[in-house]
Tab-separated table of C-alpha atoms in Angstrom:
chain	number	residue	atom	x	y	z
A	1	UNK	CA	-0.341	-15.950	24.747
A	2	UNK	CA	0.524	-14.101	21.436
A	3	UNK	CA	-0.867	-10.428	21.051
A	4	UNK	CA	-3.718	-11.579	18.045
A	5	UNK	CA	-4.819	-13.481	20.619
A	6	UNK	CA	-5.210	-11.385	23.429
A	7	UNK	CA	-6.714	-9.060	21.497
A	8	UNK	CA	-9.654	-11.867	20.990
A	9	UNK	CA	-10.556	-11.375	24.407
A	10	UNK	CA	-11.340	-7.860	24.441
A	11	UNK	CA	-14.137	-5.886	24.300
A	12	UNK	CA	-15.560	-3.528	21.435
A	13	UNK	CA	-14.789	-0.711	23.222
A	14	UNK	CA	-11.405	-1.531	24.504
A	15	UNK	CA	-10.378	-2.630	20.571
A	16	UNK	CA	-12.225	0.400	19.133
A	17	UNK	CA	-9.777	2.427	21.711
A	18	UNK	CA	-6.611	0.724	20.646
A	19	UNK	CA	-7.645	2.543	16.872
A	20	UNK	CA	-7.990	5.667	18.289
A	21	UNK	CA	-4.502	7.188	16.976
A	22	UNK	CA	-5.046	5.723	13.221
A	23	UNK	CA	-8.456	6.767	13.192
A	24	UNK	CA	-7.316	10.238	14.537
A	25	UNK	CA	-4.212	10.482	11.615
A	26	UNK	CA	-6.223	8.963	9.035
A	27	UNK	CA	-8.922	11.618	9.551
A	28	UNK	CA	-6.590	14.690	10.037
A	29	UNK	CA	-5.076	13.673	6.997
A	30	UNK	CA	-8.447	13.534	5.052
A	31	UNK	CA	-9.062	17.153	6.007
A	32	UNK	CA	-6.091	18.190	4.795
A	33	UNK	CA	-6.311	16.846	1.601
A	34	UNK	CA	-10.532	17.876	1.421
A	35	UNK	CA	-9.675	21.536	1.907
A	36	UNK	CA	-6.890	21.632	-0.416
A	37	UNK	CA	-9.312	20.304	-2.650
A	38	UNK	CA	-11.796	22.926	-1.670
A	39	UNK	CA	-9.377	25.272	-2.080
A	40	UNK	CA	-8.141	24.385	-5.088
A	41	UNK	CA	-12.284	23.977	-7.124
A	42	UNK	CA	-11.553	19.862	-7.189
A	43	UNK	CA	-15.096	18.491	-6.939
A	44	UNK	CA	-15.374	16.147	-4.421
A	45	UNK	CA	-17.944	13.330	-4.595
A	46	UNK	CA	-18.400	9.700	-3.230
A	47	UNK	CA	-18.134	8.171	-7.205
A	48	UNK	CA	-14.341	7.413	-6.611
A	49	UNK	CA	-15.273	5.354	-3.407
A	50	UNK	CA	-17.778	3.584	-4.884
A	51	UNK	CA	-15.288	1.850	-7.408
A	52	UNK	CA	-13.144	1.464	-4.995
A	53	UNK	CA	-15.499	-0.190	-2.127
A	54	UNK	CA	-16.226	-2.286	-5.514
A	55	UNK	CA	-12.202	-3.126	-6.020
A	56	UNK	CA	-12.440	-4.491	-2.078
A	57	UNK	CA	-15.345	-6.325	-2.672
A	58	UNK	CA	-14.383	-8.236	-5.228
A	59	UNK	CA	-10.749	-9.177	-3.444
A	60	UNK	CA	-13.120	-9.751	-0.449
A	61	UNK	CA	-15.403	-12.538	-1.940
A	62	UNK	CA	-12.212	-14.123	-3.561
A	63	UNK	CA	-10.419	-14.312	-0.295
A	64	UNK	CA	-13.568	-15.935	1.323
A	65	UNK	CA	-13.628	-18.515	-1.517
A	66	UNK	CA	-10.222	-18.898	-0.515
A	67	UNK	CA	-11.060	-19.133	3.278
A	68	UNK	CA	-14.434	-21.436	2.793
A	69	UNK	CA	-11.950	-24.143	0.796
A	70	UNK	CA	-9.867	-23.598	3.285
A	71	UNK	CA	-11.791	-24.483	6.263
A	72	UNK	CA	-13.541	-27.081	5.113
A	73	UNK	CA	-10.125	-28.685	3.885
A	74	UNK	CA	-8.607	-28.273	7.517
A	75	UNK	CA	-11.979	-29.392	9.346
A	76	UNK	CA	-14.232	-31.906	7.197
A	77	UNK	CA	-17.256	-30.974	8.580
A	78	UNK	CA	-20.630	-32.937	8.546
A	79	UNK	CA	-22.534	-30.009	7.519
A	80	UNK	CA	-20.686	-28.259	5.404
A	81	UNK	CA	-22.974	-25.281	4.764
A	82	UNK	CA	-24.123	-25.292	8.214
A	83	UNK	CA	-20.150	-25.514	9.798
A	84	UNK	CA	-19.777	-22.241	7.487
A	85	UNK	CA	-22.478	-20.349	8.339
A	86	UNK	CA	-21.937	-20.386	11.851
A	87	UNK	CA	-18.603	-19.908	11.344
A	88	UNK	CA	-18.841	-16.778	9.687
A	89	UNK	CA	-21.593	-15.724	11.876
A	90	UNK	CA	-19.440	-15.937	15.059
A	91	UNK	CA	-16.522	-14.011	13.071
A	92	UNK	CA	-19.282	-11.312	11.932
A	93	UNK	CA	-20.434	-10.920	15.752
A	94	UNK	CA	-17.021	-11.209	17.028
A	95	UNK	CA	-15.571	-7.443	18.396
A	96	UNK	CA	-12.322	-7.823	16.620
A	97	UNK	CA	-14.347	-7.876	13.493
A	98	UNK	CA	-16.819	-5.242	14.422
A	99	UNK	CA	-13.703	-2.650	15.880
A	100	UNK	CA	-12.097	-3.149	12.693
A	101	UNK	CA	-15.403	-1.616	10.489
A	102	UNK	CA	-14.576	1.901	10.958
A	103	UNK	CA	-10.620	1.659	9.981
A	104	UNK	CA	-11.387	-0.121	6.376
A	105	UNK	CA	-14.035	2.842	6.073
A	106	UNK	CA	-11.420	5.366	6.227
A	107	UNK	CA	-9.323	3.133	3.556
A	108	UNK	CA	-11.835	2.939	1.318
A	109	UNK	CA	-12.741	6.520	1.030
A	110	UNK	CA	-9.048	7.354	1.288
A	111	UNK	CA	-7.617	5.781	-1.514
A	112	UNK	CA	-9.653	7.778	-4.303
A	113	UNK	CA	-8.749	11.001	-2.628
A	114	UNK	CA	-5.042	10.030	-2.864
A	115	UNK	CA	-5.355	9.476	-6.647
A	116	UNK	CA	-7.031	12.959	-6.923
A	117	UNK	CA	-4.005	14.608	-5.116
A	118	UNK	CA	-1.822	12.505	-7.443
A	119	UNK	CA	-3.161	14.328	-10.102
A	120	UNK	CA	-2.513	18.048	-8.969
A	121	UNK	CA	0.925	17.510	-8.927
A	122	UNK	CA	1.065	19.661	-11.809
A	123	UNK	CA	-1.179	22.481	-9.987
A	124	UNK	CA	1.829	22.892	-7.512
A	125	UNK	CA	4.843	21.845	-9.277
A	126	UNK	CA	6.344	21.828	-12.160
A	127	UNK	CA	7.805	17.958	-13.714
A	128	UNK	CA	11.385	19.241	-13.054
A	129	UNK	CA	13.504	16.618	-10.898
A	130	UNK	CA	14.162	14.324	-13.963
A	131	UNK	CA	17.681	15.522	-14.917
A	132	UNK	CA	18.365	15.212	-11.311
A	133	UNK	CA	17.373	11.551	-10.602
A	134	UNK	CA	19.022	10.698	-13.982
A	135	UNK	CA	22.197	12.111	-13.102
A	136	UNK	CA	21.937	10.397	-9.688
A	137	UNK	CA	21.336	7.071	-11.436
A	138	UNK	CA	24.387	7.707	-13.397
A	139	UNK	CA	26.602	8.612	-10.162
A	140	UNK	CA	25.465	5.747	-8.223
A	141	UNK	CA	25.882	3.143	-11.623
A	142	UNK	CA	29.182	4.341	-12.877
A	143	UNK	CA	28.026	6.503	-15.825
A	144	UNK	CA	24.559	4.432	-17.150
A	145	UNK	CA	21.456	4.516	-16.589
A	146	UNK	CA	19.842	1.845	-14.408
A	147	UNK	CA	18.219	0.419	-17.229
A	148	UNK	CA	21.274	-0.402	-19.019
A	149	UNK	CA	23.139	-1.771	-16.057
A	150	UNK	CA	19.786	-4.285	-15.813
A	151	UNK	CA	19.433	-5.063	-19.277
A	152	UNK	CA	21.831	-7.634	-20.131
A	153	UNK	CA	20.266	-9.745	-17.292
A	154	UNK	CA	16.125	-8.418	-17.420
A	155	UNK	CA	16.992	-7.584	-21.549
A	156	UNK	CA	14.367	-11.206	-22.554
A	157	UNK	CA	10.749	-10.307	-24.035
A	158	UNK	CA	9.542	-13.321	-21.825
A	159	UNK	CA	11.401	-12.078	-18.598
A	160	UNK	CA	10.337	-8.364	-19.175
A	161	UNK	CA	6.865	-9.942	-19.732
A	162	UNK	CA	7.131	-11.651	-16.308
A	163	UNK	CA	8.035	-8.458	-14.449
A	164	UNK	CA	5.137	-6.799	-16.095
A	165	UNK	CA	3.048	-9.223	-14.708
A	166	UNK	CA	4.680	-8.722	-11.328
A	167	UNK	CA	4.133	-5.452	-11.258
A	168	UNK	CA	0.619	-5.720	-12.080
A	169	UNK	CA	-0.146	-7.668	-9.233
A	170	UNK	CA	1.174	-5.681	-6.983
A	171	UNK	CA	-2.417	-4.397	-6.809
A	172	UNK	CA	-3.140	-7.523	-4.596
A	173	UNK	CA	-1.271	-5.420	-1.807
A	174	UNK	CA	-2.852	-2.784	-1.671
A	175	UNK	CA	-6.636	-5.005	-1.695
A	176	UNK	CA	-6.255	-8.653	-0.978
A	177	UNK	CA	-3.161	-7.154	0.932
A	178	UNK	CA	-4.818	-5.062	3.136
A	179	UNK	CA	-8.103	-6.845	3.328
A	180	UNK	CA	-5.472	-9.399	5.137
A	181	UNK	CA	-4.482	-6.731	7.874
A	182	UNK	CA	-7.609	-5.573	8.626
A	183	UNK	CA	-9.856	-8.778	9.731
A	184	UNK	CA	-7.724	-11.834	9.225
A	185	UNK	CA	-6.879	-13.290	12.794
A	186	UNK	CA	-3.381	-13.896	12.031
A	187	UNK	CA	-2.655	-10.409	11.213
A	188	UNK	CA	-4.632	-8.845	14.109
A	189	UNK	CA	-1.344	-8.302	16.317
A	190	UNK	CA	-0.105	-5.966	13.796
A	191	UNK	CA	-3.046	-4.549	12.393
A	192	UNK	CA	-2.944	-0.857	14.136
A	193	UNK	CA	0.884	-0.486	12.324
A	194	UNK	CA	0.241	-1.549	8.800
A	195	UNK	CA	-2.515	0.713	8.487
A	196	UNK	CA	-0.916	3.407	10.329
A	197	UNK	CA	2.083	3.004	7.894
A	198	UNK	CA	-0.442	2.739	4.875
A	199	UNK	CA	-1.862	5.844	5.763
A	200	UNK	CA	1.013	7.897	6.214
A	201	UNK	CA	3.211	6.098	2.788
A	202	UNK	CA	0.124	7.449	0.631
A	203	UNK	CA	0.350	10.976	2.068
A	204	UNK	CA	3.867	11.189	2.574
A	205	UNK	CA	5.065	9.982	0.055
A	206	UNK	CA	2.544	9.598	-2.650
A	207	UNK	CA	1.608	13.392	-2.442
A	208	UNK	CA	3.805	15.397	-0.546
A	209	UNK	CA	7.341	14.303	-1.629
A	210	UNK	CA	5.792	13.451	-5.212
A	211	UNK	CA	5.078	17.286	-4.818
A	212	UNK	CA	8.076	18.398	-4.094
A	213	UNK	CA	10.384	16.090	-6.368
A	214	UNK	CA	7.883	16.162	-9.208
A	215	UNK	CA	9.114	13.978	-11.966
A	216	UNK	CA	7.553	12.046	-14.864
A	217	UNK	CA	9.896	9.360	-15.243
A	218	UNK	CA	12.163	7.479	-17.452
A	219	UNK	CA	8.422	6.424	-20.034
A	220	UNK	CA	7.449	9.837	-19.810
A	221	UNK	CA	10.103	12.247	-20.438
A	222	UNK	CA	9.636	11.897	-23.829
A	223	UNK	CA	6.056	12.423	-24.333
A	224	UNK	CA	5.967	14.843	-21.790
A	225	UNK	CA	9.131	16.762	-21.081
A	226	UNK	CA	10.595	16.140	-25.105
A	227	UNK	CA	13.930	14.465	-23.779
A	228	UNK	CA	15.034	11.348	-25.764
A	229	UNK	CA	17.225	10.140	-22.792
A	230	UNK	CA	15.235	6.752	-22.337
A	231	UNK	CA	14.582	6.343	-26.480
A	232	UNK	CA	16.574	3.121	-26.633
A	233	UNK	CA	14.779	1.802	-23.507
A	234	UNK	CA	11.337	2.559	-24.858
A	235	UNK	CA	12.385	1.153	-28.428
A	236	UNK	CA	13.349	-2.509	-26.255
A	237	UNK	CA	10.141	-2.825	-24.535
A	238	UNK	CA	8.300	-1.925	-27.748
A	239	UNK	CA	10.115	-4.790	-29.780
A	240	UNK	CA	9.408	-7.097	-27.157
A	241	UNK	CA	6.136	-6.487	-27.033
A	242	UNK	CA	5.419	-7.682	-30.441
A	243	UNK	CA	6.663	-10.952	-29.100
A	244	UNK	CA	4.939	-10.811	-25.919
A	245	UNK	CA	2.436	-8.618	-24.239
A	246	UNK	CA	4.137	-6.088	-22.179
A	247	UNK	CA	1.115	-5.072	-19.878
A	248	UNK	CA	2.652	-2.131	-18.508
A	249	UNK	CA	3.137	-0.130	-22.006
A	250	UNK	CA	-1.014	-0.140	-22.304
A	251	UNK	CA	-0.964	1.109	-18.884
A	252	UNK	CA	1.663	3.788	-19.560
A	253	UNK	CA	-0.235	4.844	-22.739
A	254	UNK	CA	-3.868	5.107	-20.698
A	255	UNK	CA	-1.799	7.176	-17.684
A	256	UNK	CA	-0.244	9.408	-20.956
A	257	UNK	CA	-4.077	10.098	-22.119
A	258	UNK	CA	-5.286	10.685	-19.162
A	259	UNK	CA	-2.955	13.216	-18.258
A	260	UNK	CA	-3.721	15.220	-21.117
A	261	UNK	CA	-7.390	14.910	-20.537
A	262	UNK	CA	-6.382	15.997	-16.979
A	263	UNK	CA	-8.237	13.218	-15.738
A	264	UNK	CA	-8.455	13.060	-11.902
A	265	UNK	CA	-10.059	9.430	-11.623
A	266	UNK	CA	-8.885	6.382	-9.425
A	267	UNK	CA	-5.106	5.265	-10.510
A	268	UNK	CA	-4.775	8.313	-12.666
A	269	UNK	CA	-1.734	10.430	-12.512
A	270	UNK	CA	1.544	10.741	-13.071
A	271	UNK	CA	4.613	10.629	-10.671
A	272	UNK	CA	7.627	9.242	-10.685
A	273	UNK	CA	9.730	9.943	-7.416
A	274	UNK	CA	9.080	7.916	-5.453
A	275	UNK	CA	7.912	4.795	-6.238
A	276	UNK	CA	4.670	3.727	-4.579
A	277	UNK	CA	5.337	0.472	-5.725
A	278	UNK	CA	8.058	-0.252	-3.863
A	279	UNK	CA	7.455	1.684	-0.779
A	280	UNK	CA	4.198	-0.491	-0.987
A	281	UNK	CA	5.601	-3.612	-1.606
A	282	UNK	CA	8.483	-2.791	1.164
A	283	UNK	CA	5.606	-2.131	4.113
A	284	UNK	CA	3.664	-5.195	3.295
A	285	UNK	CA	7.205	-7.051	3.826
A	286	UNK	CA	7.782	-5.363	7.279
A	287	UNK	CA	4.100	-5.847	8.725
A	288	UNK	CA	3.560	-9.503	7.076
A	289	UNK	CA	7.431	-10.838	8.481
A	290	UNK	CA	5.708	-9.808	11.849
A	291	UNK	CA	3.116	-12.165	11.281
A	292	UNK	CA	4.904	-15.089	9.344
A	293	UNK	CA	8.809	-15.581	8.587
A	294	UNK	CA	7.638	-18.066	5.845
A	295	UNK	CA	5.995	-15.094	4.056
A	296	UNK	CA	8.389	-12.490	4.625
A	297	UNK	CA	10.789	-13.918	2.924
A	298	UNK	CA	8.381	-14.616	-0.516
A	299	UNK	CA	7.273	-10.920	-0.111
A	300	UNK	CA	10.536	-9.773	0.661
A	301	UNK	CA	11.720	-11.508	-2.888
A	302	UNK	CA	7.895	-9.319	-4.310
A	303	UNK	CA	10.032	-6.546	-2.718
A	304	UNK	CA	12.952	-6.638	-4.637
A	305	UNK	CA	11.298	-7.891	-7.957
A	306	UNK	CA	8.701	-4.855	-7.857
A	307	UNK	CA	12.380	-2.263	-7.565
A	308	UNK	CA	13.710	-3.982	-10.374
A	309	UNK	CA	10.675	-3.976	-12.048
A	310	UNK	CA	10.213	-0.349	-11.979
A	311	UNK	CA	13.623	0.760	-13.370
A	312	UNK	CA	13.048	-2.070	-15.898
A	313	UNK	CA	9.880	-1.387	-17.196
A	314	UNK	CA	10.653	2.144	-17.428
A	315	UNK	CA	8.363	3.871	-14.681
A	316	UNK	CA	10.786	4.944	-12.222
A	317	UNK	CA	14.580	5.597	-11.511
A	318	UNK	CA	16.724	3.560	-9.083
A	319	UNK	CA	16.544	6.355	-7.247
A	320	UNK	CA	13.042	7.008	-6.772
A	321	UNK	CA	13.151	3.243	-5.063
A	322	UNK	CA	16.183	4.479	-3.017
A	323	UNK	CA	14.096	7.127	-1.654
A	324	UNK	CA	11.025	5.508	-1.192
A	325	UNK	CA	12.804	2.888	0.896
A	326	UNK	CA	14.493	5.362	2.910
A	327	UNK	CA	11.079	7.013	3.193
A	328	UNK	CA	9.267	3.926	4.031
A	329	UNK	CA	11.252	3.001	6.676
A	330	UNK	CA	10.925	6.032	8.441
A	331	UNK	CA	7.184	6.344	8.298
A	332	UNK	CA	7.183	2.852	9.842
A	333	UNK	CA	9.284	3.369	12.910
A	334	UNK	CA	7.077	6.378	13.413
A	335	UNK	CA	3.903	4.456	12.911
A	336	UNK	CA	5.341	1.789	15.958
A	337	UNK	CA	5.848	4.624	18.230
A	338	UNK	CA	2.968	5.765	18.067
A	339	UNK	CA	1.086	2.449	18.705
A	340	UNK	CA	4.046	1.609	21.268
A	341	UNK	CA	3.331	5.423	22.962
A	342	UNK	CA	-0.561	4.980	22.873
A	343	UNK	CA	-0.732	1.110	24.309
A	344	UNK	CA	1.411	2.924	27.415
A	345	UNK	CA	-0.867	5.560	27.847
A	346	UNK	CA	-3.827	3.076	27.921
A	347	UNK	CA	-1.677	0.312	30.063
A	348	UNK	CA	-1.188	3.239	32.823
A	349	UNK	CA	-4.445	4.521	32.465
A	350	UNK	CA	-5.700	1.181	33.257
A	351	UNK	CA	-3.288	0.490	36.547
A	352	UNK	CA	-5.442	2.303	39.042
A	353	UNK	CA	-8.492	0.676	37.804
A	354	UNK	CA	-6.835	-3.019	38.489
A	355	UNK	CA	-5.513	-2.153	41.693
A	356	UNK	CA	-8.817	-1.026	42.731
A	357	UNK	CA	-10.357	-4.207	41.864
A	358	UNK	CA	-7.590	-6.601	42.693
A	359	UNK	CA	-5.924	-5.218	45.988
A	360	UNK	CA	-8.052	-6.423	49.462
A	361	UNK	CA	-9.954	-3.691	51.012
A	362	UNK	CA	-8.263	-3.174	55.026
């Protein structure tokens, strides 16, 4: 029997228990970052979670389109609306469903209080890592900068297009993505590490190693830190976008203005090392391969396209992937040692308990 499925057969209480070291992180974390907040005169209000319980909501009705299609395809019912209603009525009674309620509460109220932390980078540290990370760059590629080493291959208005694309939807990871983890049967077996790991990537490294290597980035040294370094890079994706839409330049100019409004909103700031993106993409690929080889390979490929993307398309270095990779890797060894360490504890505490009830009396 796999572990999804033993899971099935567990109580509310036993599955709520299984959560207790995410739910524990996830809210220690939250404190920190409210009384920094606090600290630091950042209003704090539910607004932010409100768009975002919106964002889920909306990736949540089109992954039960999705589903509903999906069943009925695989099952041909009689009644069709009457197969699907009690369908999803046993799934919304079901304790794997119910244990999972509080854990997607904590990810939807922690996301917008990332993005505010984002933000106050500049409150802590000053933008002064670039000429670092470019000089790395240059080390590692022989004297250029990642971009140029790319360009003769990723240097096509219609492929840069594409990669803007890509890296556009790599917003389905971190909603469809994690909607997947946190009720979908299939992912259940893994659920307690992705979210563990999703918790810790966005604190670790999307605010505390932002903080300390605070950088802007190959599209915003310019603007911001008045080096013409990346000029020639920025002058590419401009031409090309006056044969194609580049999606990520609008982006990059709404992230500019709202940095000078000092805008603190959801998916506002500015930070270059390292890449969300790709420590994202890279812990999706190590909790879905868990779940389905098939798929780990395809994200695996998102992976790699979302790193080349970045340097590409001008947001990061090659090293701010390097890092984040490093980084991500890490944080999810730790998060599996913790589940590993807690599922002992619980195993042993359980032991006496079935000896009692399975061992004759004399």
């Amino acid at each position: 029997m796999t572990r999804d499925h033993r899971m099935l057969d567990r109580s509310f209480r036993d599955l709520l228990w299984d959560d207790v070291p995410v739910l524990a992180i996830a809210l220690a974390l939250f404190c920190i970052e409210l009384a920094i907040f606090l600290y630091n005169g950042i209003a704090v209000g539910l607004e932010l979670a409100v768009v975002n319980a919106r964002l889920y909501t909306a990736a949540g009705f089109a992954m039960l389109v999705i589903d509903m299609a999906l069943l009925l395809i695989r099952n041909r019912p009689d009644r069709p609306t009457m197969f699907l209603i009690e369908t999803y009525m046993r799934r919304l009674r079901s304790p794997v469903f119910l244990a999972a309620l509080p854990i997607f509460a904590f990810v939807i109220v922690f996301m917008p209080f990332f993005s505010k932390m984002k933000s106050m980078i500049a409150l802590f540290n000053d933008f002064s890592w670039d000429p670092a990370f470019i000089a790395w760059d240059r080390f590692i590629f022989f004297g250029y900068d990642a971009w140029e080493v790319l360009q003769p291959v990723l240097g096509y208005p219609y492929v840069t297009a594409a990669l803007a694309v890509a890296y556009h939807l790599w917003m389905l990871l971190i909603y469809a993505g994690t909607l997947f983890f946190v009720f979908y049967q299939a992912a259940a077996g893994f659920r307690r590490e992705y979210l563990l790991g999703f918790f810790l990537i966005w604190t670790v490294i999307g605010n505390v190693l932002a903080t300390m290597l605070a950088s802007v980035g190959p599209c915003f040294v310019g603007p911001i830190l008045g080096m013409n370094t990346f000029d020639a890079q920025m002058a590419y994706l401009n031409k090309a976008n006056e044969t194609v839409p580049i999606m990520t330049l609008r982006v990059q100019e709404l992230l500019l203005g709202w940095y000078h409004e000092g805008e603190r909103g959801l998916g506002s700031g500015i930070t270059a090392m390292p890449s969300m993106h790709v420590a994202m993409a890279m812990l999706f690929w190590l909790a879905v391969r868990r779940v389905s080889p098939a798929a780990g390979k395809l994200f695996f490929a998102f992976f790699v396209v979302i790193w080349v993307g970045s340097v590409h398309l001008a947001y990061h270095y090659f090293v701010d992937g390097l890092v984040s990779v490093v980084a991500t890797l890490i944080l999810w060894q730790i998060s599996q040692a913790i589940i590993k360490w807690w599922d002992a504890q619980a195993f042993a505490r359980r032991q006496p308990t079935l000896r009692t009830n399975t061992v004759p009396a004399e």
